[in-house]
CSV table of C-alpha atoms in Angstrom, one decimal:
chain,number,residue,atom,x,y,z
A,21,MET,CA,101.9,114.3,96.0
A,22,LYS,CA,103.8,111.6,94.1
A,23,TYR,CA,102.1,108.6,92.4
A,24,PHE,CA,102.9,105.1,91.2
A,25,THR,CA,101.0,103.9,88.1
A,26,VAL,CA,100.3,100.2,87.8
A,27,ASP,CA,98.5,98.1,85.1
A,28,LEU,CA,96.0,95.7,86.5
A,29,HIS,CA,95.3,93.5,83.5
A,30,GLY,CA,94.0,96.4,81.4
A,31,TYR,CA,93.0,98.8,84.2
A,32,GLU,CA,95.4,101.6,85.0
A,33,ALA,CA,95.5,102.6,88.6
A,34,LYS,CA,97.3,105.7,89.9
A,35,LEU,CA,98.4,105.0,93.5
A,36,PRO,CA,99.5,107.8,95.9
A,37,ILE,CA,102.9,107.2,97.5
A,38,ILE,CA,102.6,107.5,101.3
A,39,PRO,CA,105.0,107.0,104.2
A,40,LEU,CA,104.4,104.3,106.9
A,41,PRO,CA,105.4,104.9,110.5
A,42,SER,CA,108.3,102.4,109.9
A,43,GLY,CA,109.9,104.8,107.5
A,44,VAL,CA,109.0,102.7,104.4
A,45,ASN,CA,107.0,104.3,101.6
A,46,ILE,CA,104.2,102.4,99.9
A,47,ALA,CA,102.1,102.9,96.8
A,48,PHE,CA,98.8,102.9,98.6
A,49,PHE,CA,96.1,100.8,97.0
A,50,ASN,CA,92.5,101.3,98.1
A,51,LEU,CA,89.5,99.5,96.6
A,52,HIS,CA,87.0,101.1,99.0
A,53,GLY,CA,84.4,103.0,97.1
A,54,ASN,CA,85.9,102.4,93.6
A,55,VAL,CA,83.2,100.4,91.9
A,56,GLU,CA,84.8,100.4,88.4
A,57,MET,CA,88.3,99.2,89.7
A,58,THR,CA,86.7,96.6,92.1
A,59,GLU,CA,84.5,95.2,89.3
A,60,HIS,CA,87.5,95.0,86.9
A,61,CYS,CA,89.8,93.3,89.4
A,62,GLY,CA,87.2,90.9,90.7
A,63,LYS,CA,86.3,89.7,87.2
A,64,GLU,CA,90.0,89.3,86.3
A,65,LEU,CA,90.7,87.4,89.6
A,66,ALA,CA,87.7,85.2,89.1
A,67,LYS,CA,89.5,83.7,86.0
A,68,LEU,CA,92.4,82.7,88.3
A,69,VAL,CA,90.3,81.0,91.0
A,70,SER,CA,87.6,79.3,88.9
A,71,ASP,CA,88.5,75.8,90.2
A,72,CYS,CA,87.9,76.8,93.9
A,73,ASP,CA,84.8,75.6,95.7
A,74,VAL,CA,84.7,78.5,98.2
A,75,LEU,CA,86.5,81.8,98.8
A,76,LEU,CA,88.0,83.2,102.0
A,77,THR,CA,89.0,86.9,102.4
A,78,ALA,CA,90.0,89.2,105.3
A,79,GLU,CA,88.1,92.3,106.2
A,80,SER,CA,87.9,94.9,105.0
A,81,LYS,CA,89.4,95.7,101.6
A,82,GLY,CA,88.9,92.1,100.4
A,83,LEU,CA,85.2,92.1,101.1
A,84,GLN,CA,83.9,93.9,98.0
A,85,LEU,CA,86.5,92.3,95.8
A,86,THR,CA,85.5,88.8,97.0
A,87,HIS,CA,81.8,89.6,96.5
A,88,VAL,CA,82.5,90.3,92.8
A,89,ILE,CA,84.5,87.1,92.4
A,90,ALA,CA,81.9,85.0,94.2
A,91,ARG,CA,79.2,86.5,92.0
A,92,GLU,CA,81.2,85.8,88.8
A,93,LEU,CA,81.8,82.2,89.9
A,94,GLY,CA,78.2,81.6,90.9
A,95,HIS,CA,79.0,81.0,94.6
A,96,LYS,CA,76.2,81.7,97.0
A,97,TYR,CA,78.5,82.4,100.0
A,98,TYR,CA,82.1,83.2,100.8
A,99,ALA,CA,84.0,83.1,104.1
A,100,VAL,CA,85.2,86.2,105.9
A,101,ALA,CA,88.1,86.4,108.4
A,102,ARG,CA,87.3,89.2,110.8
A,103,LYS,CA,89.8,91.2,112.9
A,104,ALA,CA,87.5,91.4,115.9
A,105,LYS,CA,85.4,88.6,117.4
A,106,LYS,CA,81.7,89.4,116.9
A,107,LEU,CA,78.8,88.0,119.0
A,108,TYR,CA,77.8,85.5,116.3
A,109,MET,CA,81.4,84.1,116.2
A,110,GLN,CA,81.5,82.6,119.7
A,111,ASP,CA,81.7,79.1,118.4
A,112,GLY,CA,84.1,79.8,115.5
A,113,ILE,CA,87.9,79.7,115.4
A,114,GLU,CA,90.7,82.2,115.7
A,115,VAL,CA,94.4,82.5,114.9
A,116,ALA,CA,97.1,85.0,115.9
A,117,ILE,CA,99.3,86.5,113.2
A,118,GLN,CA,102.3,88.7,113.2
A,119,SER,CA,101.8,92.3,112.2
A,120,SER,CA,101.2,93.1,108.5
A,121,ILE,CA,103.1,96.0,106.8
A,122,THR,CA,100.2,98.4,107.2
A,123,THR,CA,99.0,97.5,110.8
A,124,GLY,CA,102.4,97.3,112.5
A,125,ARG,CA,101.1,95.2,115.4
A,126,GLU,CA,100.1,91.6,116.2
A,127,GLN,CA,96.5,90.8,115.2
A,128,LYS,CA,94.0,88.0,115.5
A,129,MET,CA,91.7,86.7,112.8
A,130,TYR,CA,88.4,85.0,113.5
A,131,VAL,CA,85.9,83.0,111.4
A,132,SER,CA,82.4,82.0,112.4
A,133,ARG,CA,81.2,78.4,112.7
A,134,HIS,CA,79.2,79.0,109.6
A,135,ASP,CA,82.4,79.9,107.7
A,136,VAL,CA,84.3,76.9,109.2
A,137,GLU,CA,81.6,74.6,107.9
A,138,LEU,CA,81.6,76.4,104.5
A,139,MET,CA,85.3,75.6,104.1
A,140,GLN,CA,85.3,72.1,105.6
A,141,GLY,CA,86.4,69.5,103.0
A,142,LYS,CA,86.5,72.2,100.3
A,143,LYS,CA,89.1,73.6,97.9
A,144,VAL,CA,89.4,77.2,99.2
A,145,GLY,CA,90.6,80.2,97.3
A,146,ILE,CA,92.2,82.9,99.4
A,147,ILE,CA,91.5,86.4,98.1
A,148,ASP,CA,92.9,89.8,99.2
A,149,ASP,CA,93.8,93.2,97.8
A,150,VAL,CA,97.6,93.2,98.4
A,151,VAL,CA,100.2,90.6,99.6
A,152,SER,CA,103.4,92.0,101.0
A,153,SER,CA,105.1,90.4,104.0
A,154,GLY,CA,102.7,87.5,103.8
A,155,ASN,CA,101.8,87.6,107.5
A,156,SER,CA,98.0,88.0,106.8
A,157,LEU,CA,98.2,85.2,104.3
A,158,VAL,CA,99.7,82.9,106.8
A,159,GLY,CA,96.8,83.6,109.1
A,160,LEU,CA,94.3,82.9,106.4
A,161,GLU,CA,96.0,79.7,105.5
A,162,LYS,CA,95.9,78.6,109.1
A,163,LEU,CA,92.1,79.3,109.2
A,164,VAL,CA,91.6,77.2,106.1
A,165,GLU,CA,93.6,74.3,107.7
A,166,LEU,CA,91.8,74.5,111.0
A,167,SER,CA,88.5,74.5,109.2
A,168,GLY,CA,89.4,71.3,107.4
A,169,GLY,CA,89.7,72.9,104.0
A,170,THR,CA,92.5,72.8,101.5
A,171,VAL,CA,94.1,75.9,100.1
A,172,CYS,CA,93.6,75.7,96.3
A,173,LYS,CA,94.7,79.2,95.2
A,174,LYS,CA,95.9,82.4,96.7
A,175,ALA,CA,95.0,85.4,94.5
A,176,PHE,CA,95.6,89.1,95.0
A,177,VAL,CA,95.2,92.3,93.1
A,178,LEU,CA,98.8,93.3,93.9
A,179,ALA,CA,102.0,91.7,95.0
A,180,GLU,CA,104.2,94.2,96.8
A,181,GLY,CA,108.0,94.1,97.0
A,182,LYS,CA,109.5,90.6,97.4
A,183,ALA,CA,106.0,89.0,97.4
A,184,ALA,CA,106.1,89.2,93.6
A,185,GLU,CA,108.9,86.6,93.7
A,186,ARG,CA,106.6,84.0,95.3
A,187,GLU,CA,105.6,81.1,93.1
A,188,ASP,CA,102.6,80.1,95.2
A,189,ILE,CA,100.4,83.2,94.5
A,190,SER,CA,98.6,84.8,91.6
A,191,TYR,CA,98.2,88.5,91.2
A,192,LEU,CA,97.3,91.2,88.6
A,193,GLY,CA,100.1,93.7,89.2
A,194,VAL,CA,103.2,94.5,91.1
A,195,ILE,CA,104.1,97.5,93.3
A,196,PRO,CA,107.4,98.3,94.9
A,197,LEU,CA,108.3,99.1,98.5
A,198,LEU,CA,109.8,102.6,98.1
């Protein structure tokens, strides 16, 4: 197997190169189960979003990362955009987004009424593991807007491909589309 090595502000990650059904190869980044890398990245990203009142992430890879950031910033709660509508979300809001590079199909994102109220009138930091096409980010931005919040920062562990050229995001490292 081939790997791509990336420096995440002092943490070296060795990412396997895997093919997607579209024919594009990616350097696959996975925080799930990696406590050391998640802690490091969360602490580094917390420095970039310290002026945000509340954080919003998308399930699932952003969850543990955002937990670390929220802890570092002293936040008691953070908002979570789910990919399936749960029973407790019946009075929340939803948005449809175009497919992301890894899912390859249209998706919906949902937030609960609790999370809507958490973001209302607040400066919101959007957190996720990787930004590539930006389609998931557009959905998260719409959820903040519909909740009555203001997007304050958009922070990611990695910017993939052309996303690294964006001036409206912050990230720890860059990976190519191969």
